[in-house]
mmCIF file of C-alpha atoms and ligand atoms in Angstrom:
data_model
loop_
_atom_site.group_PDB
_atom_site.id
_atom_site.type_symbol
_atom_site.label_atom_id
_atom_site.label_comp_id
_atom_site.label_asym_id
_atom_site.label_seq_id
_atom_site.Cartn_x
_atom_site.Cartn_y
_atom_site.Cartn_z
ATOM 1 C CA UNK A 451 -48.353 -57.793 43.496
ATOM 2 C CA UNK A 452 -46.026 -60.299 41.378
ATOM 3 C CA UNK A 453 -42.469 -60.383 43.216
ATOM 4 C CA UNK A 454 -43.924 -59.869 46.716
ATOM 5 C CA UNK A 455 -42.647 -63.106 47.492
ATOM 6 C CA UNK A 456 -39.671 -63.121 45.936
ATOM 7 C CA UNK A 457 -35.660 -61.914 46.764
ATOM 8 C CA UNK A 458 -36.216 -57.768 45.663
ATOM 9 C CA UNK A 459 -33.271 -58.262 43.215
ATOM 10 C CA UNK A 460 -35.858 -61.252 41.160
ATOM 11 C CA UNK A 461 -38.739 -59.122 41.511
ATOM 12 C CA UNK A 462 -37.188 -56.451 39.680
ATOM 13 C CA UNK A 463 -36.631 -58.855 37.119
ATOM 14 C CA UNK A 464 -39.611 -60.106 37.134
ATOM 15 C CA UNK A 465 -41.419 -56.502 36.917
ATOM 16 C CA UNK A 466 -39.031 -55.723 34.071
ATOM 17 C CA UNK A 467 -40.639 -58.573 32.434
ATOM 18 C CA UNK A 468 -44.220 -57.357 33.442
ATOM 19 C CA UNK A 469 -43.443 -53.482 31.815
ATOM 20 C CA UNK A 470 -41.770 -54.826 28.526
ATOM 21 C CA UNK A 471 -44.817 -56.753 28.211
ATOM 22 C CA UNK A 472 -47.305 -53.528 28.544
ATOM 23 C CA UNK A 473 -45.303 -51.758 26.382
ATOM 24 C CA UNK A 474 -45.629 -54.590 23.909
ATOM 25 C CA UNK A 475 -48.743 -54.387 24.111
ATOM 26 C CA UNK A 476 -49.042 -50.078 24.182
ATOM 27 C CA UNK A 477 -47.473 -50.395 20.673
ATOM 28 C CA UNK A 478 -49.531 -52.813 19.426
ATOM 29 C CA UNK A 479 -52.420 -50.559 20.502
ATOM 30 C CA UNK A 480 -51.018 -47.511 18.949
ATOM 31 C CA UNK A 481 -50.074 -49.297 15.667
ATOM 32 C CA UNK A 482 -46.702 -49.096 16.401
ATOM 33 C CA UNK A 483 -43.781 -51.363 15.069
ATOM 34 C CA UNK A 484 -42.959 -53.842 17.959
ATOM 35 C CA UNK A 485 -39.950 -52.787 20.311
ATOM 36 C CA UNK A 486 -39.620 -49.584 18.468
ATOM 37 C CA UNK A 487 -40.065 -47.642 21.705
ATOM 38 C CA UNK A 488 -36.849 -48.093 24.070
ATOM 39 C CA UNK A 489 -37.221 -49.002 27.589
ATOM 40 C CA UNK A 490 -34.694 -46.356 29.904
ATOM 41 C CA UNK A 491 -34.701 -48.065 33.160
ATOM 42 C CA UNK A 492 -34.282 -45.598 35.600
ATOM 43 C CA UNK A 493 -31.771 -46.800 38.084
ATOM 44 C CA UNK A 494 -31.250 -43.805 40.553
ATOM 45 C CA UNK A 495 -30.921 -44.340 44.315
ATOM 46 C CA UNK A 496 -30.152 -48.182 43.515
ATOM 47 C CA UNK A 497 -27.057 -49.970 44.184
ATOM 48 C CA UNK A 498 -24.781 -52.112 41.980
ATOM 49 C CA UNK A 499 -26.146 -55.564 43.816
ATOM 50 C CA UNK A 500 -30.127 -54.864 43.016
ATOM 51 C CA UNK A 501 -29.490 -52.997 39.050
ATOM 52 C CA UNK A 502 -26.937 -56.282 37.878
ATOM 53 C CA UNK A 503 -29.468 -58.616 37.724
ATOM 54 C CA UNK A 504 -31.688 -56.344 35.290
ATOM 55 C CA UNK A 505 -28.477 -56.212 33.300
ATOM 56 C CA UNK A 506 -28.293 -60.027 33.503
ATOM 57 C CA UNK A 507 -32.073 -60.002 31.883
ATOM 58 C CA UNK A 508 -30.596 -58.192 29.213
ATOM 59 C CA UNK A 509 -31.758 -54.858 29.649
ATOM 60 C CA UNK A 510 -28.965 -52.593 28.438
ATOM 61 C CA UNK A 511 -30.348 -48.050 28.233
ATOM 62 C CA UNK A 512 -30.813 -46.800 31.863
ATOM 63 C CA UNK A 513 -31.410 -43.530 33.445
ATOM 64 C CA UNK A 514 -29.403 -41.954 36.352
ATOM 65 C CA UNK A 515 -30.352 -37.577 37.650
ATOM 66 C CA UNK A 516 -27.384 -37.177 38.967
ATOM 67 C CA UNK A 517 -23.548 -37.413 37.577
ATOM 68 C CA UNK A 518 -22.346 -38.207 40.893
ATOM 69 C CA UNK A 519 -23.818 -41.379 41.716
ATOM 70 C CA UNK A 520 -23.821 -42.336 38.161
ATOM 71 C CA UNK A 521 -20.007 -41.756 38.001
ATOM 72 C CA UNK A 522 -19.849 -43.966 41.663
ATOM 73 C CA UNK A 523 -21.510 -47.423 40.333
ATOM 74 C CA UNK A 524 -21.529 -47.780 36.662
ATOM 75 C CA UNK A 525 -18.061 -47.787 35.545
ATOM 76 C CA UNK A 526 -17.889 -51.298 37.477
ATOM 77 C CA UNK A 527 -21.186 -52.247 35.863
ATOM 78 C CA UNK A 528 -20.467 -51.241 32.318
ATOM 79 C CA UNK A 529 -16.794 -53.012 32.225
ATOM 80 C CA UNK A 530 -19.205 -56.142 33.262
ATOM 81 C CA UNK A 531 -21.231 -55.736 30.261
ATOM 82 C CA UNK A 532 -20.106 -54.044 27.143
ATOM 83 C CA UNK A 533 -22.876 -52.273 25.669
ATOM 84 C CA UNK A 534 -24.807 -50.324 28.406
ATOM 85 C CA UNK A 535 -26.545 -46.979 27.732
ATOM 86 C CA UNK A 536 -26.186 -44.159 30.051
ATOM 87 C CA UNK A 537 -29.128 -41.399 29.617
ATOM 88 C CA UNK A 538 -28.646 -38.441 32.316
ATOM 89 C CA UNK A 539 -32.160 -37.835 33.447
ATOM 90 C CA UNK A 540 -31.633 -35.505 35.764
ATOM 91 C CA UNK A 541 -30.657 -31.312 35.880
ATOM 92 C CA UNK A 542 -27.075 -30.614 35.244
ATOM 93 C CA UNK A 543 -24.859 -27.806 36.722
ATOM 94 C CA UNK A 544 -22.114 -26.233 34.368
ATOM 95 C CA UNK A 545 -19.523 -27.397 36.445
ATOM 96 C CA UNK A 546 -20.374 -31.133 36.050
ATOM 97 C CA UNK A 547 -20.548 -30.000 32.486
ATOM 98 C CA UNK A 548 -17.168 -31.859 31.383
ATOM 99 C CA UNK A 549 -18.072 -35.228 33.597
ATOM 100 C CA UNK A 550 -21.546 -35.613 31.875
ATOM 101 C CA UNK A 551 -19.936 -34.651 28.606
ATOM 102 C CA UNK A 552 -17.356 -37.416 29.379
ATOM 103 C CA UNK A 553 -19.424 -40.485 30.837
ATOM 104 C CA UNK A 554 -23.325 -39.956 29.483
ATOM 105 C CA UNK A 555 -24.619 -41.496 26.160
ATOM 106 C CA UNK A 556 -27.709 -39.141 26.511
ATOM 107 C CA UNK A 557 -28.020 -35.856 28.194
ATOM 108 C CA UNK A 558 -31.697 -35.499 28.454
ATOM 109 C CA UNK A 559 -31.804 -32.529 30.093
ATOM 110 C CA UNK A 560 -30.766 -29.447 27.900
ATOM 111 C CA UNK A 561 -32.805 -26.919 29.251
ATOM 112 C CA UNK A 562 -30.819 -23.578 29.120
ATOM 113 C CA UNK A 563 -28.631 -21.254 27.656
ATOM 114 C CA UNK A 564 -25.667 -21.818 29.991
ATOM 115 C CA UNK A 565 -25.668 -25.602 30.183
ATOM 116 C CA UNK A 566 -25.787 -25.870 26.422
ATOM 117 C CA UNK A 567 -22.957 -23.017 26.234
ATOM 118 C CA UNK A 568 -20.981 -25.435 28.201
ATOM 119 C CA UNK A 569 -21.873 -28.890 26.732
ATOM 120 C CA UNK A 570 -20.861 -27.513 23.247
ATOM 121 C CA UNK A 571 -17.513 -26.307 25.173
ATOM 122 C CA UNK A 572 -16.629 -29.491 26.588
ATOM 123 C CA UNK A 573 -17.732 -31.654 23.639
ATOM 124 C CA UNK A 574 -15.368 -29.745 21.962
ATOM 125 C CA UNK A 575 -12.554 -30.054 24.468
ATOM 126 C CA UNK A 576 -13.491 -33.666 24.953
ATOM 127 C CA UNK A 577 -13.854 -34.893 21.454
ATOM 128 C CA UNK A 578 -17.015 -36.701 22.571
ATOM 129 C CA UNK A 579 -20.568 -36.101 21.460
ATOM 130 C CA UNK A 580 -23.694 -37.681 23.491
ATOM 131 C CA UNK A 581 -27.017 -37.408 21.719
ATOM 132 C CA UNK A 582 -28.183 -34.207 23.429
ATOM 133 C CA UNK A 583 -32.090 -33.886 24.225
ATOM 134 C CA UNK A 584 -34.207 -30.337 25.329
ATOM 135 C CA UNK A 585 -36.251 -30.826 28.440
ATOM 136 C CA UNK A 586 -39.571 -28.387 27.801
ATOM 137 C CA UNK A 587 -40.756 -27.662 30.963
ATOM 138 C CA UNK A 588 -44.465 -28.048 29.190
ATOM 139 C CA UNK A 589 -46.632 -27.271 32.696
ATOM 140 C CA UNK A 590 -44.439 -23.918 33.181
ATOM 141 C CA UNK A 591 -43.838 -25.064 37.006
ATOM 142 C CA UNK A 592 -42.066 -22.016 38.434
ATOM 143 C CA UNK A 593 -39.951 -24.946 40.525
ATOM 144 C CA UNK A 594 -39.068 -27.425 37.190
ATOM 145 C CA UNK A 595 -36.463 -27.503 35.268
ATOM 146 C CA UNK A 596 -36.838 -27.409 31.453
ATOM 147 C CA UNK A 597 -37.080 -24.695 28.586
ATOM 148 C CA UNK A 598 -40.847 -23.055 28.729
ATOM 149 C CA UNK A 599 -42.676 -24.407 25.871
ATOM 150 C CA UNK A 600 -42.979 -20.689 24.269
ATOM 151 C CA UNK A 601 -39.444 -20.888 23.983
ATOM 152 C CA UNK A 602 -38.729 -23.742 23.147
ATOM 153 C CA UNK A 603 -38.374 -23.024 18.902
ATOM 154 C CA UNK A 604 -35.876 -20.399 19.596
ATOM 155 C CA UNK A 605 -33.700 -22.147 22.074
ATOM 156 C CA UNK A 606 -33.341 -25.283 19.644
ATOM 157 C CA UNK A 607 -32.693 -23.063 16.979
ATOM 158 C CA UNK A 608 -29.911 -21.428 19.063
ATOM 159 C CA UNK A 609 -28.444 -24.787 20.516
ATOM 160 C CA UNK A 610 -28.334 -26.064 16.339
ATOM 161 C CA UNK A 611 -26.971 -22.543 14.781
ATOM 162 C CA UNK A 612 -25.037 -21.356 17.179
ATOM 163 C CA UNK A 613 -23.457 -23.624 18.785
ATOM 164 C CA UNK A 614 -23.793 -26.518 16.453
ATOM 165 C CA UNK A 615 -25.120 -28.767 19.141
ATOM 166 C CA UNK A 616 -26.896 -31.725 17.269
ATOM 167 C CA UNK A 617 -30.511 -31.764 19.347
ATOM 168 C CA UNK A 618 -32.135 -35.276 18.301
ATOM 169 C CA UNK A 619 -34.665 -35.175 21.071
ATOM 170 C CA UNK A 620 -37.315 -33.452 23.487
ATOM 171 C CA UNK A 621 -38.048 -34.811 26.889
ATOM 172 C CA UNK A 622 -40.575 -33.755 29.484
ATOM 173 C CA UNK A 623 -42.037 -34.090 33.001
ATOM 174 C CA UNK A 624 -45.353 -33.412 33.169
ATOM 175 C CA UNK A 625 -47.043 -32.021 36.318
ATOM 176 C CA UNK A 626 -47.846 -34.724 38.962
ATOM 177 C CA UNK A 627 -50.982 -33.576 39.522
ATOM 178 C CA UNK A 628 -52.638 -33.057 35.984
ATOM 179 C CA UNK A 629 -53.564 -35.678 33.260
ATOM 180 C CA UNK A 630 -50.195 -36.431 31.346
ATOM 181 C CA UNK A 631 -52.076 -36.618 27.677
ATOM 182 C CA UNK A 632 -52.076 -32.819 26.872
ATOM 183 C CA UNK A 633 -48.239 -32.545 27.658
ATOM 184 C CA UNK A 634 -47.521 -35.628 25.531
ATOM 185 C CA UNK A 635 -49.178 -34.220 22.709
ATOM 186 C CA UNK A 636 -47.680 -30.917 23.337
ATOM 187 C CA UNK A 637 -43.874 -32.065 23.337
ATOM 188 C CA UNK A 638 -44.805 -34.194 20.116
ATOM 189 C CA UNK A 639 -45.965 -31.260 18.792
ATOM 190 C CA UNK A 640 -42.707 -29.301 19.351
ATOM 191 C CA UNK A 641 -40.617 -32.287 18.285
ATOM 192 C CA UNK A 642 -42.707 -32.410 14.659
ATOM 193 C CA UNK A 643 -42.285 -28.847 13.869
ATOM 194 C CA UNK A 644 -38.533 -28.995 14.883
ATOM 195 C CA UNK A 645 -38.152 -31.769 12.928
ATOM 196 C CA UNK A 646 -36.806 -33.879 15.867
ATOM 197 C CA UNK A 647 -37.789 -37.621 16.241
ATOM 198 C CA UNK A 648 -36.968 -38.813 19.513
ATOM 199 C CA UNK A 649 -39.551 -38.429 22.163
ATOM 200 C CA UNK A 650 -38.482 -39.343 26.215
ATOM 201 C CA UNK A 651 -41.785 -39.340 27.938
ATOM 202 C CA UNK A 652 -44.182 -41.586 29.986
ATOM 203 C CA UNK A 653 -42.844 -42.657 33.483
ATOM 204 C CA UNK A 654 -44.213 -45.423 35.892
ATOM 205 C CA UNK A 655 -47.800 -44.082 36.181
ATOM 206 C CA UNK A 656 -47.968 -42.943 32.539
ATOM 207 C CA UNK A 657 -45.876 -44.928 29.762
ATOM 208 C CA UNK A 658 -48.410 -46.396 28.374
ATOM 209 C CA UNK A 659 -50.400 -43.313 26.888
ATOM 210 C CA UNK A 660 -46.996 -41.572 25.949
ATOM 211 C CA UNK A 661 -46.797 -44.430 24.089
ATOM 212 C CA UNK A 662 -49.774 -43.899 22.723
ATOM 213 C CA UNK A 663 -48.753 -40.231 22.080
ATOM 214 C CA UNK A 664 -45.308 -41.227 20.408
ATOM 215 C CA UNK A 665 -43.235 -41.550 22.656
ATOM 216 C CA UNK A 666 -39.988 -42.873 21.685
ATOM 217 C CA UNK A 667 -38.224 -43.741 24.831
ATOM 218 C CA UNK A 668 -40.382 -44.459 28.210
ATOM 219 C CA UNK A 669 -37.991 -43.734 31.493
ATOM 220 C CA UNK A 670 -39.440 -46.157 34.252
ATOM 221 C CA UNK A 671 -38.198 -46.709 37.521
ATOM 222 C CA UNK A 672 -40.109 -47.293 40.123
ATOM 223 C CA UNK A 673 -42.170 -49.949 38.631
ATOM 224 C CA UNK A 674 -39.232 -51.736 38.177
ATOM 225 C CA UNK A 675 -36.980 -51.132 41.362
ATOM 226 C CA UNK A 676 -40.112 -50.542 43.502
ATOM 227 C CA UNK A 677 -40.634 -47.668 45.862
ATOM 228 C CA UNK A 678 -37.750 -45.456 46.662
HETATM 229 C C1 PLP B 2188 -37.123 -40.696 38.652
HETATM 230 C C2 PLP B 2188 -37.424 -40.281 37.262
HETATM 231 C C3 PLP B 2188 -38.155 -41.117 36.404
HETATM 232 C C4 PLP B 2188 -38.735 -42.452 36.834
HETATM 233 O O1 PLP B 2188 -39.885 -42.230 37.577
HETATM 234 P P1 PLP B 2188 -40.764 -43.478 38.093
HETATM 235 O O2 PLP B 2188 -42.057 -42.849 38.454
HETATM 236 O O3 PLP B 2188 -40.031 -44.054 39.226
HETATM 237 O O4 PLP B 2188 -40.906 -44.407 36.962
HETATM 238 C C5 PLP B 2188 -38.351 -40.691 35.094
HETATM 239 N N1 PLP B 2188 -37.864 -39.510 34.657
HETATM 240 C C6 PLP B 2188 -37.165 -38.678 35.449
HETATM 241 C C7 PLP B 2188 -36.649 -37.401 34.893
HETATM 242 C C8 PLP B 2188 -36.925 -39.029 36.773
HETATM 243 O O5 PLP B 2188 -36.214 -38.189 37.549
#
C-alpha cells in the first residue's frame, strides 16, 4: 500500500492525496461538477502531531464523535490555521448541548426530540448557529443512533416549525454488514422530499457510490489516518 514506507504523518498525506483523487474521479463518473462534493476528514482518536500535516496539505472540514476530545486538540489547531471546519460526527448528550453549540460548525447528528430541544435552547442562549444535520438511522438498528426513517418527515418538520431549527442536511450510517446503495438512495430520498440539499454519506469502504448516490459530503477516516 502507498505510504507503507513512509513517516505515518506523510502517508496520511499522501492517502489524502490518493482519496481526493477517487473522488475526482466518483464525480466525474456520476456527472457531477468537479470538487462539488466536500471531503470531512474524520480525525477522531488522532493527535495534534499526525492531523497538522493534513492541515498543512490544505485540507480544511474534519470530523470529530465526540465534544470532548474535539474541545482537547483543535482549539490549538484552528488558531494555527484560520479557516478549519468542525463537523460533530458523533451522538451528542444534552448536557454537552451548550459546548457543541459553542465550538462545532456542523452538528451532524440531530437525531431526537431532546437533543434538538436543547440545541435550539443553547443556540439561543449562545447567539451561535451551526448548520444542523438529522442522522436517519435508515437500517432501524435497535443499537444506532439516528431518527427511524418512518419518522423522519415529522421530526424535521418539528425541528423547522417548532423550534425554528434551520435543518440543511441528512446524514446516515448504514449497516456494516449490508450493501450501502439502498440506504444512500433512501436518505436522498428523504432529503428531496424535505427539500434539503446536503447529503453526509459514504465512509472509507463506501464514498465512492454515495457519491454516486449524491452525496454531498463523504466523512473518511480511516483511509486517511489508517487503522485505529
Ligand atoms: C468514524 C466515522 C467515520 C469514518 O469512518 P472510516 O471508515 O474510518 O472512514 C465516518 N462517519 C462516522 C459517523 C464515524 O463515526
Amino acid at each position: 500500500m502507498a505510504g507503507e514506507n513512509v513517516e505515518p504523518q506523510q502517508g496520511a498525506v499522501t492517502r489524502l492525496g490518493e482519496i481526493r483523487d477517487r473522488m475526482g474521479r466518483a464525480e466525474a463518473d456520476a456527472g457531477r461538477e468537479p470538487g462539488s462534493v466536500t471531503l470531512v476528514c474524520v480525525s477522531k482518536t488522532f493527535d495534534a502531531e499526525v492531523i497538522r500535516p493534513v492541515i498543512v496539505a490544505g485540507q480544511r472540514v474534519f470530523g470529530e464523535n465526540r465534544v470532548q476530545e474535539a474541545l482537547g486538540k483543535w482549539p490549538a489547531l484552528r488558531a494555527e490555521t484560520p479557516g478549519i471546519e468542525l463537523h460533530l460526527i458523533g451522538p451528542l448528550q444534552s448536557n454537552k448541548a451548550r459546548e457543541a453549540v459553542q465550538f462545532f460548525d456542523v452538528i451532524e447528528t440531530v437525531d431526537r426530540d431532546k437533543i434538538a430541544v436543547a440545541l435550539a435552547k443553547e443556540i439561543a442562549a449562545v447567539g451561535r448557529a451551526p448548520k444542523l444535520y438529522v442522522q436517519v438511522n435508515t437500517g432501524a438498528e435497535p443499537q444506532k443512533a439516528g431518527i427511524l426513517p418512518e419518522q423522519a418527515d415529522d421530526f424535521i418538520a418539528y425541528c423547522r416549525n417548532d423550534l425554528k431549527l434551520d435543518v440543511s442536511g441528512l446524514m446516515c450510517i448504514p449497516p456494516v454488514e449490508e450493501q450501502a446503495a439502498p440506504h444512500f438512495a433512501l436518505l436522498n430520498k428523504i432529503a428531496a422530499r424535505n427539500g434539503i440539499k446536503i447529503l453526509s454519506m459514504g465512509m472509507s469502504g463506501d464514498f465512492e457510490i454515495a457519491i454516486e448516490l449524491g452525496a454531498t459530503h463523504v466523512r473518511v477516516g480511516s483511509a486517511i489516518f489508517g487503522a485505529r
